[in-house]
Short mmCIF file of C-alpha atoms and ligand atoms in Angstrom, two decimals:
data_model
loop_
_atom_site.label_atom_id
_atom_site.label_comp_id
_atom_site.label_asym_id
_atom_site.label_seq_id
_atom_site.Cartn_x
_atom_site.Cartn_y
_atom_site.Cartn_z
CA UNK A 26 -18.59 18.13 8.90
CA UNK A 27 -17.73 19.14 5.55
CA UNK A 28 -14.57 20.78 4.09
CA UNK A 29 -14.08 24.14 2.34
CA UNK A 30 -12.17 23.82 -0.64
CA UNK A 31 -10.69 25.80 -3.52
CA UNK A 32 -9.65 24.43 -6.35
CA UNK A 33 -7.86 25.94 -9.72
CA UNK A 34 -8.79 24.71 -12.64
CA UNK A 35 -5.91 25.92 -14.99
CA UNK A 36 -7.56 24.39 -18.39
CA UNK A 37 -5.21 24.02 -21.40
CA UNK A 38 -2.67 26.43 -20.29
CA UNK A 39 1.05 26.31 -18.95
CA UNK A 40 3.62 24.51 -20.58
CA UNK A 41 5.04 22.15 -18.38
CA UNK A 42 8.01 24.68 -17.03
CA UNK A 43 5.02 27.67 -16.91
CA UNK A 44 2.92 25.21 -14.85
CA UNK A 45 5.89 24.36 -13.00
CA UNK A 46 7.01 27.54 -11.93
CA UNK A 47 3.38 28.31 -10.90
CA UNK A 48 2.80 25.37 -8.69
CA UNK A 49 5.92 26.08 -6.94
CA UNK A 50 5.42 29.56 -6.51
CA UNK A 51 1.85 28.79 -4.71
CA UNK A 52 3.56 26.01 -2.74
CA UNK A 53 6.17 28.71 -1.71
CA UNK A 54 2.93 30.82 -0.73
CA UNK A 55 1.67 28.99 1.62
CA UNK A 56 4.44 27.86 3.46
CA UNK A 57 4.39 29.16 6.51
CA UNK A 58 0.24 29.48 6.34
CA UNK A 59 -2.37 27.48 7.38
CA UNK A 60 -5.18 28.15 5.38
CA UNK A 61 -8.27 27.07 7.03
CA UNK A 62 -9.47 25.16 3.40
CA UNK A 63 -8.17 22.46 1.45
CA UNK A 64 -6.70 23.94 -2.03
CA UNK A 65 -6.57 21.86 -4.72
CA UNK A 66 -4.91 22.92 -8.27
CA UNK A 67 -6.21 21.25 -11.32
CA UNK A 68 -3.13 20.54 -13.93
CA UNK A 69 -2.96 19.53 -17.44
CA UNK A 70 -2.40 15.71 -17.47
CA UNK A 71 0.74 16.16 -18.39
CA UNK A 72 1.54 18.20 -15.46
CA UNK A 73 0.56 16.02 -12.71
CA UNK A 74 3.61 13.81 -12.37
CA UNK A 75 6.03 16.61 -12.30
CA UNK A 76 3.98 18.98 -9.90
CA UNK A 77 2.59 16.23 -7.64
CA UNK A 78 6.19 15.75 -7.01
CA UNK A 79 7.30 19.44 -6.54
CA UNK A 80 4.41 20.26 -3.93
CA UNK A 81 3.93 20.06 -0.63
CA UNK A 82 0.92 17.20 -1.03
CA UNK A 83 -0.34 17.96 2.75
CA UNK A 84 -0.99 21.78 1.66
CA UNK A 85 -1.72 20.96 -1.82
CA UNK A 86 -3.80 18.58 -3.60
CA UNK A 87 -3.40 17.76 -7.48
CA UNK A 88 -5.86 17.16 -9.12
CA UNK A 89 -6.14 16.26 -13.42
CA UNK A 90 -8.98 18.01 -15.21
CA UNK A 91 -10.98 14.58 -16.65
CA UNK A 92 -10.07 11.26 -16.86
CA UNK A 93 -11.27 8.48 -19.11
CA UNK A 94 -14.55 6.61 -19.11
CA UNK A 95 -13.02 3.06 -19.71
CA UNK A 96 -10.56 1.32 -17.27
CA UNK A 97 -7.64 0.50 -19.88
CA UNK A 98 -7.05 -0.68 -23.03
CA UNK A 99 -7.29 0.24 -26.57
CA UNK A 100 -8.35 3.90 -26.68
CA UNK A 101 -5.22 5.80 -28.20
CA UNK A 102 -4.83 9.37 -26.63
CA UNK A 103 -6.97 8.65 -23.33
CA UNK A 104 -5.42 9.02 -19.98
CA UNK A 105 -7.40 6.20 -17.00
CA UNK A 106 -7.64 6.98 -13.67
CA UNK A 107 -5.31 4.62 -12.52
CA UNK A 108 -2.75 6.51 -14.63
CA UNK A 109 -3.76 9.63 -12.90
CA UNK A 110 -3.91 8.13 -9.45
CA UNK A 111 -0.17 7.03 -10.04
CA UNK A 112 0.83 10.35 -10.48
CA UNK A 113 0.36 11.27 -7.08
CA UNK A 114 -2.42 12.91 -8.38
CA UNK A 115 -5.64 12.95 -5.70
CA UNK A 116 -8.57 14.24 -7.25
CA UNK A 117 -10.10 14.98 -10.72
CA UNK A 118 -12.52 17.17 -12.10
CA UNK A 119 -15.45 15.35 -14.02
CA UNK A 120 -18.54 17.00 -16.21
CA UNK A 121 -16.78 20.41 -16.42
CA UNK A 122 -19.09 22.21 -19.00
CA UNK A 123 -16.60 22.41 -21.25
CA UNK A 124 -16.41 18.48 -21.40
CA UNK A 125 -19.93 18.16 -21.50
CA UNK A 126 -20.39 20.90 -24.45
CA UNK A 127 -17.25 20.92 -26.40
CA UNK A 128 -16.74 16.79 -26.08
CA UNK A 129 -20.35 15.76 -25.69
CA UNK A 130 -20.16 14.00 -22.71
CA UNK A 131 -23.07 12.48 -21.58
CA UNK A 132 -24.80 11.51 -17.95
CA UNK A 133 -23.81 7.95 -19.28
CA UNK A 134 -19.92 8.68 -19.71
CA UNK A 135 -19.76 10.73 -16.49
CA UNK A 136 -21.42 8.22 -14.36
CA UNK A 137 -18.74 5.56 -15.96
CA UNK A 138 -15.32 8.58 -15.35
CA UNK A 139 -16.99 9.18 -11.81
CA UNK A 140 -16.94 5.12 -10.79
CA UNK A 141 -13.42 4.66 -12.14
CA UNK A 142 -12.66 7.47 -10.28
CA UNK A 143 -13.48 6.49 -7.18
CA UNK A 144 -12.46 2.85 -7.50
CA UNK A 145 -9.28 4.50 -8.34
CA UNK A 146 -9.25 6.58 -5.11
CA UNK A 147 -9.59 9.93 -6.39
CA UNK A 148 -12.08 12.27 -5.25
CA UNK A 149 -14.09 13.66 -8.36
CA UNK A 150 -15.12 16.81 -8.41
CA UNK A 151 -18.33 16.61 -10.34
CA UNK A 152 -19.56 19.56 -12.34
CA UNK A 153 -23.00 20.53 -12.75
CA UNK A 154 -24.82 23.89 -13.48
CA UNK A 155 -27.56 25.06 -16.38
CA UNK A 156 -26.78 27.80 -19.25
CA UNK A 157 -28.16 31.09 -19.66
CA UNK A 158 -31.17 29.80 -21.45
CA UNK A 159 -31.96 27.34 -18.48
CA UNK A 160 -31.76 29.86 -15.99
CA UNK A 161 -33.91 32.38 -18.05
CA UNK A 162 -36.60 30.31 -18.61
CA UNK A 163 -36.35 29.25 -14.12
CA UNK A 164 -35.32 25.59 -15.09
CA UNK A 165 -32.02 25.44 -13.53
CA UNK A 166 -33.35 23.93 -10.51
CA UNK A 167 -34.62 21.09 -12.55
CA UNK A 168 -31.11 20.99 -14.49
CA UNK A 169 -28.97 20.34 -11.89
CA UNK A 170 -30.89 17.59 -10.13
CA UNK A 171 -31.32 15.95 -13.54
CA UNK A 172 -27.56 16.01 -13.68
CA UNK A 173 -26.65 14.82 -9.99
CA UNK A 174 -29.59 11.98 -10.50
CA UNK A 175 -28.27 10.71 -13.51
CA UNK A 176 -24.39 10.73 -13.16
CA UNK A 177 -24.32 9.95 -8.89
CA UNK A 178 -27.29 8.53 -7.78
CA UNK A 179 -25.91 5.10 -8.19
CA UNK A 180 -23.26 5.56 -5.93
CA UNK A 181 -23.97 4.05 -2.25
CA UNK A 182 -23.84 6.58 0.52
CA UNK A 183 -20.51 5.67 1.50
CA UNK A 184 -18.89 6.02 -2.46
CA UNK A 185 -20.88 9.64 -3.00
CA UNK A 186 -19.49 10.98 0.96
CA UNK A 187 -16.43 10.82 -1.56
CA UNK A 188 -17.05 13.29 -4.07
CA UNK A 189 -17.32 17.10 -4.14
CA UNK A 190 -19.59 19.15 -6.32
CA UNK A 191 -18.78 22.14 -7.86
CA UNK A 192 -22.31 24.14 -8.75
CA UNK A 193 -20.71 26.09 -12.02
CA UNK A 194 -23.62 28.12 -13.97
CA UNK A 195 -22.42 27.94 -17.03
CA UNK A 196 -23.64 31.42 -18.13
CA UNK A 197 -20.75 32.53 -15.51
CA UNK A 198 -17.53 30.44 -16.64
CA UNK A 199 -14.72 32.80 -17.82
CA UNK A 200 -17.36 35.97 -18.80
CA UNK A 201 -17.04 37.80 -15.96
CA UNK A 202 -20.40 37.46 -14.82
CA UNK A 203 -20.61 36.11 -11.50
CA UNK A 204 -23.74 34.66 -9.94
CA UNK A 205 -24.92 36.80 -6.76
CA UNK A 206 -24.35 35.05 -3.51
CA UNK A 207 -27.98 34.81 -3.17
CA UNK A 208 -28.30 33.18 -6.23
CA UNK A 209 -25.89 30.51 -5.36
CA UNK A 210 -26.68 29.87 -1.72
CA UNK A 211 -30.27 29.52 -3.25
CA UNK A 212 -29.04 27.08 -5.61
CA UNK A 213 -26.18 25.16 -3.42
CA UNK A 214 -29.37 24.94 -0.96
CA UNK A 215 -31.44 23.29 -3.29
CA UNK A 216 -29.00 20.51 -4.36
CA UNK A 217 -28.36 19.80 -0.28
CA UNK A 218 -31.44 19.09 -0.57
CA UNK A 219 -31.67 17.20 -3.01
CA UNK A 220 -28.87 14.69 -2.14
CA UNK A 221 -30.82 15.07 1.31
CA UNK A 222 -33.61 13.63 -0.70
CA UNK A 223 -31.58 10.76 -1.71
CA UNK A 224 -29.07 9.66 0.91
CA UNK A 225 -30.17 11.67 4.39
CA UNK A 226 -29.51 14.82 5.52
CA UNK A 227 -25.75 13.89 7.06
CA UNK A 228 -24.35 12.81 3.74
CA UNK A 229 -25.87 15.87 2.58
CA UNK A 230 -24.57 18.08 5.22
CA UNK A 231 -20.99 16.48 4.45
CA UNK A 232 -21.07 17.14 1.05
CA UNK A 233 -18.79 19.62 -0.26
CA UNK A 234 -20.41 21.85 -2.77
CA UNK A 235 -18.53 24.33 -4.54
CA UNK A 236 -19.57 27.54 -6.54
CA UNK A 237 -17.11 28.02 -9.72
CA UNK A 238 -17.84 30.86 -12.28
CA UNK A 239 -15.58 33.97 -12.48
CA UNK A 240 -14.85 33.58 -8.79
CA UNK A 241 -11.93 36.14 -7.64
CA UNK A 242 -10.12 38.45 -4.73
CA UNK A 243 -13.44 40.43 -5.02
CA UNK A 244 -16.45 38.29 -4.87
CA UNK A 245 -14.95 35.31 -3.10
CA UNK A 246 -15.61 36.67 0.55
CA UNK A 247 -19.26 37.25 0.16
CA UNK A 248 -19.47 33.97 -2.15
CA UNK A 249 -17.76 31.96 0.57
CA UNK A 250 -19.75 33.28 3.22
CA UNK A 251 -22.68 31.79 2.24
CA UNK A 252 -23.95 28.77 4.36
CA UNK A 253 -23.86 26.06 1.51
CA UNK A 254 -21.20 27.78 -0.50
CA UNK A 255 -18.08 25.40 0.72
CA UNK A 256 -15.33 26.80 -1.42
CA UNK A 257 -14.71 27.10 -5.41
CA UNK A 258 -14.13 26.13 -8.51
CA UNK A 259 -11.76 28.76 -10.39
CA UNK A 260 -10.54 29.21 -13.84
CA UNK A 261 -8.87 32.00 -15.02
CA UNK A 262 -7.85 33.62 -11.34
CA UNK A 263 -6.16 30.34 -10.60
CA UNK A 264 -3.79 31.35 -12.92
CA UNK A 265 -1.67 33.51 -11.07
CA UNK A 266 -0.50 33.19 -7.38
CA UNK A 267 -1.20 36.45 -6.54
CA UNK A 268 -4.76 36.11 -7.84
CA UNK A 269 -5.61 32.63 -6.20
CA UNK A 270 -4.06 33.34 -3.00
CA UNK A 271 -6.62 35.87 -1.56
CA UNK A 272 -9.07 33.48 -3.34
CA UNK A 273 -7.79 30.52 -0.77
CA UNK A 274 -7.53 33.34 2.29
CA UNK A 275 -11.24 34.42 2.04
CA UNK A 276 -12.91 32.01 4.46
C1 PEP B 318 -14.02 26.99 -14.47
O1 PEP B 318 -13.50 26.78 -15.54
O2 PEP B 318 -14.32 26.03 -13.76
C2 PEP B 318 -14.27 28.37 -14.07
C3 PEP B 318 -15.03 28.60 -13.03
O3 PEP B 318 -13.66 29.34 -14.82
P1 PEP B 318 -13.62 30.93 -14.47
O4 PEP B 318 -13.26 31.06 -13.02
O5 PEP B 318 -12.55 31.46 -15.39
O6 PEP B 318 -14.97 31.47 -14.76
#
Protein backbone atom coordinates (compact mmCIF):
# COMPACT_ATOMS: atom_id res chain seq x y z
CA UNK A 1 0.00 0.00 0.00
CA UNK A 2 1.16 3.39 -0.38
CA UNK A 3 3.42 5.59 1.83
CA UNK A 4 2.72 8.89 3.62
CA UNK A 5 5.29 11.28 3.07
CA UNK A 6 6.37 14.81 3.92
CA UNK A 7 8.69 16.48 2.23
CA UNK A 8 10.39 20.19 2.70
CA UNK A 9 11.01 21.96 -0.02
CA UNK A 10 13.49 24.66 1.32
CA UNK A 11 13.78 26.66 -2.23
CA UNK A 12 16.75 29.06 -2.59
CA UNK A 13 17.41 29.50 1.00
CA UNK A 14 20.21 28.40 3.58
CA UNK A 15 23.66 28.88 2.98
CA UNK A 16 25.36 25.79 3.14
CA UNK A 17 26.27 26.10 7.15
CA UNK A 18 22.31 27.53 7.65
CA UNK A 19 21.16 24.42 5.74
CA UNK A 20 23.54 22.48 7.64
CA UNK A 21 22.66 23.33 10.96
CA UNK A 22 18.97 22.77 9.98
CA UNK A 23 19.28 19.32 8.64
CA UNK A 24 21.07 18.31 11.66
CA UNK A 25 18.87 19.80 13.99
CA UNK A 26 15.76 17.77 12.33
CA UNK A 27 17.97 14.67 12.25
CA UNK A 28 18.58 15.33 16.04
CA UNK A 29 14.60 15.55 16.19
CA UNK A 30 13.76 12.54 15.31
CA UNK A 31 16.11 10.47 16.90
CA UNK A 32 14.61 8.59 19.19
CA UNK A 33 11.04 8.79 17.05
CA UNK A 34 9.52 6.77 14.70
CA UNK A 35 7.40 8.74 12.70
CA UNK A 36 4.88 6.68 11.02
CA UNK A 37 5.79 8.68 7.35
CA UNK A 38 8.69 8.90 5.29
CA UNK A 39 10.19 12.67 5.51
CA UNK A 40 12.02 13.81 2.89
CA UNK A 41 13.90 17.42 2.89
CA UNK A 42 14.44 19.05 -0.40
CA UNK A 43 18.07 20.95 -0.41
CA UNK A 44 19.67 23.37 -2.64
CA UNK A 45 21.96 21.35 -5.00
CA UNK A 46 24.62 22.45 -3.39
CA UNK A 47 23.51 21.11 -0.18
CA UNK A 48 22.97 17.59 -0.96
CA UNK A 49 26.47 16.20 -0.67
CA UNK A 50 27.14 17.72 2.64
CA UNK A 51 23.65 16.92 4.28
CA UNK A 52 23.16 13.49 2.65
CA UNK A 53 26.22 12.81 4.59
CA UNK A 54 25.27 14.43 7.98
CA UNK A 55 21.73 12.59 8.17
CA UNK A 56 20.52 9.69 9.30
CA UNK A 57 19.48 8.40 5.47
CA UNK A 58 17.02 5.60 7.06
CA UNK A 59 14.96 8.56 8.86
CA UNK A 60 15.70 11.02 6.27
CA UNK A 61 15.59 11.18 2.65
CA UNK A 62 17.38 14.02 0.50
CA UNK A 63 16.08 15.00 -2.03
CA UNK A 64 17.46 18.13 -4.80
CA UNK A 65 14.75 20.51 -5.98
CA UNK A 66 15.11 19.81 -10.12
CA UNK A 67 17.50 18.23 -12.03
CA UNK A 68 18.44 18.59 -15.67
CA UNK A 69 16.59 17.49 -18.76
CA UNK A 70 19.73 16.12 -20.67
CA UNK A 71 21.94 13.20 -19.40
CA UNK A 72 25.48 15.04 -19.57
CA UNK A 73 27.40 17.08 -21.53
CA UNK A 74 27.75 20.54 -22.67
CA UNK A 75 25.16 22.58 -20.75
CA UNK A 76 27.29 24.97 -18.42
CA UNK A 77 25.48 25.58 -14.99
CA UNK A 78 23.13 22.36 -15.14
CA UNK A 79 23.31 19.78 -12.48
CA UNK A 80 22.18 15.70 -14.15
CA UNK A 81 20.68 13.31 -12.20
CA UNK A 82 23.44 11.13 -12.02
CA UNK A 83 25.25 13.99 -10.28
CA UNK A 84 22.45 14.20 -7.87
CA UNK A 85 22.09 10.48 -7.40
CA UNK A 86 25.90 10.49 -6.37
CA UNK A 87 25.27 12.67 -3.72
CA UNK A 88 23.50 10.29 -1.77
CA UNK A 89 20.76 12.19 -2.76
CA UNK A 90 17.31 9.86 -3.25
CA UNK A 91 14.68 11.79 -4.68
CA UNK A 92 14.01 15.06 -6.61
CA UNK A 93 11.33 17.34 -7.06
CA UNK A 94 10.28 17.89 -10.83
CA UNK A 95 7.52 20.53 -12.39
CA UNK A 96 7.43 22.60 -9.15
CA UNK A 97 5.35 25.68 -10.37
CA UNK A 98 7.96 27.75 -9.90
CA UNK A 99 10.03 25.76 -12.59
CA UNK A 100 7.27 25.58 -14.80
CA UNK A 101 6.40 29.52 -14.51
CA UNK A 102 9.55 31.27 -13.67
CA UNK A 103 11.85 28.78 -16.12
CA UNK A 104 9.22 27.79 -18.64
CA UNK A 105 9.39 24.35 -18.38
CA UNK A 106 7.37 22.50 -20.51
CA UNK A 107 5.38 18.87 -20.45
CA UNK A 108 8.27 18.10 -23.00
CA UNK A 109 11.29 18.96 -20.56
CA UNK A 110 9.56 17.36 -17.55
CA UNK A 111 8.78 14.17 -19.22
CA UNK A 112 12.73 14.16 -20.34
CA UNK A 113 13.97 15.36 -16.08
CA UNK A 114 11.32 12.66 -14.94
CA UNK A 115 13.00 9.62 -17.27
CA UNK A 116 16.54 10.61 -16.28
CA UNK A 117 15.32 10.57 -13.04
CA UNK A 118 14.25 7.41 -12.74
CA UNK A 119 16.91 5.75 -14.86
CA UNK A 120 19.02 7.44 -12.36
CA UNK A 121 17.16 5.84 -9.39
CA UNK A 122 15.64 8.71 -7.84
CA UNK A 123 12.14 8.94 -7.05
CA UNK A 124 10.65 12.25 -8.64
CA UNK A 125 8.31 13.96 -7.03
CA UNK A 126 6.25 15.39 -9.83
CA UNK A 127 4.38 18.63 -9.37
CA UNK A 128 1.16 19.40 -10.78
CA UNK A 129 -1.75 21.77 -9.79
CA UNK A 130 -3.80 24.77 -11.82
CA UNK A 131 -3.66 28.69 -10.82
CA UNK A 132 -6.26 30.76 -9.47
CA UNK A 133 -7.67 31.49 -12.85
CA UNK A 134 -7.98 27.65 -13.63
CA UNK A 135 -9.70 26.91 -10.60
CA UNK A 136 -12.12 29.94 -10.99
CA UNK A 137 -13.23 29.23 -14.17
CA UNK A 138 -13.76 24.88 -12.69
CA UNK A 139 -10.89 23.75 -15.12
CA UNK A 140 -8.49 22.45 -12.68
CA UNK A 141 -9.72 19.05 -13.07
CA UNK A 142 -8.87 19.20 -16.68
CA UNK A 143 -5.35 20.88 -15.72
CA UNK A 144 -3.98 18.41 -13.80
CA UNK A 145 -4.76 15.39 -15.95
CA UNK A 146 -3.39 17.36 -18.90
CA UNK A 147 -0.24 17.62 -16.87
CA UNK A 148 0.06 13.89 -15.48
CA UNK A 149 -0.90 12.71 -19.31
CA UNK A 150 1.63 14.60 -20.86
CA UNK A 151 4.77 14.43 -18.55
CA UNK A 152 4.02 10.41 -17.08
CA UNK A 153 1.91 8.63 -19.18
CA UNK A 154 4.81 7.16 -21.00
CA UNK A 155 6.18 5.59 -18.18
CA UNK A 156 5.28 1.65 -17.91
CA UNK A 157 3.42 0.69 -14.80
CA UNK A 158 6.36 -0.54 -13.15
CA UNK A 159 8.64 3.03 -13.85
CA UNK A 160 5.41 5.38 -12.67
CA UNK A 161 4.84 2.81 -9.14
CA UNK A 162 8.17 4.93 -8.74
CA UNK A 163 7.17 8.35 -8.53
CA UNK A 164 5.15 10.46 -6.06
CA UNK A 165 2.88 13.34 -6.89
CA UNK A 166 2.56 16.26 -5.08
CA UNK A 167 -1.09 18.00 -6.04
CA UNK A 168 0.22 21.84 -5.32
CA UNK A 169 -2.63 24.50 -6.41
CA UNK A 170 -0.70 27.01 -7.29
CA UNK A 171 -3.07 29.78 -6.05
CA UNK A 172 -1.91 28.25 -2.48
CA UNK A 173 2.08 28.17 -2.69
CA UNK A 174 3.64 30.51 -0.05
CA UNK A 175 0.20 32.97 0.25
CA UNK A 176 -1.19 31.57 3.02
CA UNK A 177 -4.15 30.34 1.46
CA UNK A 178 -4.60 26.81 1.94
CA UNK A 179 -6.96 24.62 -0.06
CA UNK A 180 -9.84 23.07 2.25
CA UNK A 181 -9.42 19.40 2.85
CA UNK A 182 -12.45 18.88 0.85
CA UNK A 183 -11.09 20.57 -1.88
CA UNK A 184 -8.04 18.47 -2.01
CA UNK A 185 -9.41 15.04 -1.21
CA UNK A 186 -11.81 16.04 -4.12
CA UNK A 187 -8.97 16.74 -6.24
CA UNK A 188 -6.27 13.95 -4.99
CA UNK A 189 -9.51 11.67 -5.75
CA UNK A 190 -9.81 12.69 -9.12
CA UNK A 191 -6.16 12.15 -10.21
CA UNK A 192 -6.42 8.35 -8.46
CA UNK A 193 -8.57 8.13 -10.78
CA UNK A 194 -7.19 9.16 -13.35
CA UNK A 195 -3.90 7.15 -13.16
CA UNK A 196 -6.67 4.40 -12.36
CA UNK A 197 -7.75 5.24 -15.83
CA UNK A 198 -4.42 4.60 -17.18
CA UNK A 199 -2.52 1.87 -15.36
CA UNK A 200 -5.36 -0.01 -12.94
CA UNK A 201 -6.61 0.75 -9.86
CA UNK A 202 -3.46 -0.93 -7.74
CA UNK A 203 -0.86 1.32 -9.26
CA UNK A 204 -3.26 3.90 -8.50
CA UNK A 205 -3.96 2.90 -5.03
CA UNK A 206 0.01 2.79 -4.53
CA UNK A 207 0.57 6.01 -5.69
CA UNK A 208 1.65 8.51 -3.32
CA UNK A 209 -0.07 11.78 -3.82
CA UNK A 210 0.81 14.66 -1.89
CA UNK A 211 -1.03 18.04 -1.15
CA UNK A 212 1.68 21.04 -0.93
CA UNK A 213 0.43 24.72 -0.55
CA UNK A 214 0.89 26.62 2.77
CA UNK A 215 0.66 23.32 4.60
CA UNK A 216 1.57 23.82 8.52
CA UNK A 217 1.18 22.66 12.47
CA UNK A 218 -2.46 23.88 11.89
CA UNK A 219 -3.99 22.52 8.82
CA UNK A 220 -1.82 19.47 8.39
CA UNK A 221 -4.02 17.10 10.67
CA UNK A 222 -7.23 17.64 8.88
CA UNK A 223 -5.22 17.82 5.41
CA UNK A 224 -3.58 14.48 6.21
CA UNK A 225 -6.61 12.91 7.26
CA UNK A 226 -8.08 12.85 4.16
CA UNK A 227 -8.29 9.41 2.35
CA UNK A 228 -6.14 10.35 -0.80
CA UNK A 229 -4.18 13.04 0.92
CA UNK A 230 -0.77 10.82 1.55
CA UNK A 231 1.45 13.45 3.04
CA UNK A 232 2.93 16.99 1.75
CA UNK A 233 4.73 19.10 -0.05
CA UNK A 234 5.98 22.16 2.21
CA UNK A 235 7.74 25.34 1.60
CA UNK A 236 8.14 27.89 3.90
CA UNK A 237 7.20 25.69 7.29
CA UNK A 238 9.96 23.35 6.29
CA UNK A 239 12.10 25.91 7.21
CA UNK A 240 12.34 25.57 10.74
CA UNK A 241 12.44 22.33 12.87
CA UNK A 242 10.07 23.36 15.14
CA UNK A 243 7.62 24.17 12.34
CA UNK A 244 8.11 20.89 10.22
CA UNK A 245 8.19 18.62 13.05
CA UNK A 246 4.45 18.70 14.07
CA UNK A 247 4.03 18.84 10.24
CA UNK A 248 5.80 15.12 10.07
CA UNK A 249 3.83 14.07 13.59
CA UNK A 250 0.28 14.76 12.18
CA UNK A 251 -0.64 11.37 10.71
C1 LIG B 1 6.06 24.58 -2.15
O1 LIG B 1 6.90 25.39 -2.51
O2 LIG B 1 6.07 23.45 -2.66
C2 LIG B 1 5.08 24.98 -1.14
C3 LIG B 1 4.05 24.21 -0.92
O3 LIG B 1 5.34 26.15 -0.48
P1 LIG B 1 4.52 26.71 0.81
O4 LIG B 1 4.36 25.58 1.76
O5 LIG B 1 5.41 27.80 1.34
O6 LIG B 1 3.22 27.21 0.31
Amino acid sequence: MRKNIIAGNWKMNTTLPEGLALAKGLNEALKGKTPTCDVVIGVPFTHLASIAAAVDLTKIGVAAQNCADKEKGAFTGEISAAMIASTGATYTIIGHSERRIYYHENAEILKNKVNLALANELAPIFCIGEILEEREAGEHFNVVDKQVEASLFNLSAEDFGKLIIAYEPVWAIGTGKTATAEQAQEIHAHIRQTIANKYGQTVADNCSILYGGSMNAENAKDLVAKQDVDGGLIGGASLSVEKFLPIVEAF
